[in-house]
Amino acid sequence: MTLPIVAYGHPVLRNVASPITPGQIDLERFIEDMWETMYASNGVGLAAPQVNQPIRVFTVDTLQLFESMEESEQKNYPDKPGLKAVFINAKILELSGEPWPYSEGCLSIPKIHESVSRPSTVRLQYMNEKFEPFEQVFTGITARVILHEYDHIEGKLFIDHISPLKRKLLKGKLTDITKGKVAVDYKMKFHL
Ligand code: NI
C-alpha cells in the first residue's frame, strides 16, 4: 500500500524517533509499504517519520541510483554498485573522511534542491528487518543517503545544513509547501 508522504511543516518530521522492538508493529507489512511508497515517488531513501511513524526505521536503495548513472560518473563513487537495505534502530558510531558537497532533495520538501556537505564515511550500528544486528562502514553515495535518512529519525532535515542566508531565500517556498501549495505526482499529507 502506498502511504502519503508527510510534507515539511508537519511536527512528526521534527521528532526524535523512537527505537522499536520485535512485535511492536507489523514490520513486514510496514516495510513493504515503505518500499512501495519510496519507489512510487522515485525516492532513493525513505524514513518512517516521513510516513507519519515516529520510529527508527529507514529504507535505502542506491542500486537504482547507480543504474541510472553514466559509467563515467559511477567511477566517482567508491560504493558502486550501491546497496538496497532496511535500517532498524540505527546508531552512528563514527563519522570520518573529508566532507563533500552534493545536491540533495527530499520527498517531504518537494522541488527544492540544495548542496549539502557531509562526511564521506559513516560507521553504523543497526539491525535488519529480522532484527539481526550489524556494524558496518559505508562510503560514497550510500553513506550520503544513509546520513540523510538518519537525520530524519533524529528530527533533522537537509535544509538544516544550508546557510542561514540560503534558508532565508527558501522561506517562501517552504511556507508554500507547509500550506500544501506544491504540485507533486505522489500522495502527500500536509499539516494545515
Ligand atoms: Ni528526506
Coordinates of N, CA, C and O and ligand atoms in Angstrom, one line a residue, residues 45-47 50 104-109 148-149 152 156-158, ligand 1:
G45 N 15.7 6.9 -0.8 CA 15.6 6.6 0.6 C 14.3 7.2 1.2 O 13.7 8.1 0.6
L46 N 13.9 6.5 2.2 CA 12.6 7.0 2.9 C 12.8 6.6 4.4 O 13.2 5.5 4.8
A47 N 12.4 7.5 5.3 CA 12.4 7.3 6.7 C 11.0 7.3 7.3 O 10.1 8.0 6.8
Q50 N 8.6 10.1 7.7 CA 8.1 10.7 6.5 C 6.7 10.1 6.1 O 6.0 10.6 5.2
E104 N 21.2 17.8 -2.7 CA 20.2 16.9 -2.1 C 18.8 17.4 -2.2 O 18.6 18.6 -2.4
G105 N 17.9 16.5 -2.2 CA 16.5 16.8 -2.2 C 15.8 15.9 -1.2 O 16.5 15.1 -0.6
C106 N 14.5 16.1 -1.0 CA 13.8 15.3 0.0 C 12.3 15.2 -0.4 O 11.7 16.2 -0.8
L107 N 11.8 14.0 -0.3 CA 10.4 13.8 -0.7 C 9.4 14.6 0.1 O 8.3 15.0 -0.3
S108 N 9.8 15.0 1.3 CA 9.0 15.8 2.2 C 9.1 17.3 1.9 O 8.3 18.1 2.4
I109 N 10.1 17.7 1.1 CA 10.4 19.1 0.7 C 10.5 19.1 -0.8 O 11.6 19.4 -1.3
H148 N 21.4 11.2 5.2 CA 20.2 12.0 5.0 C 19.0 11.3 5.7 O 18.2 12.0 6.5
E149 N 18.9 10.0 5.6 CA 17.8 9.3 6.2 C 17.9 9.3 7.8 O 17.0 9.4 8.5
H152 N 16.6 12.2 9.4 CA 15.1 12.1 9.6 C 14.7 11.5 10.9 O 13.8 12.0 11.6
K156 N 15.8 15.8 12.0 CA 16.6 16.9 11.2 C 16.2 16.7 9.7 O 15.8 15.7 9.3
L157 N 16.4 17.8 9.0 CA 16.2 17.9 7.6 C 17.4 18.4 6.9 O 18.2 19.1 7.5
F158 N 17.5 18.1 5.6 CA 18.7 18.6 4.8 C 18.9 20.1 4.8 O 20.0 20.6 4.8
Ligands
NI1 NI 14.4 13.3 3.1

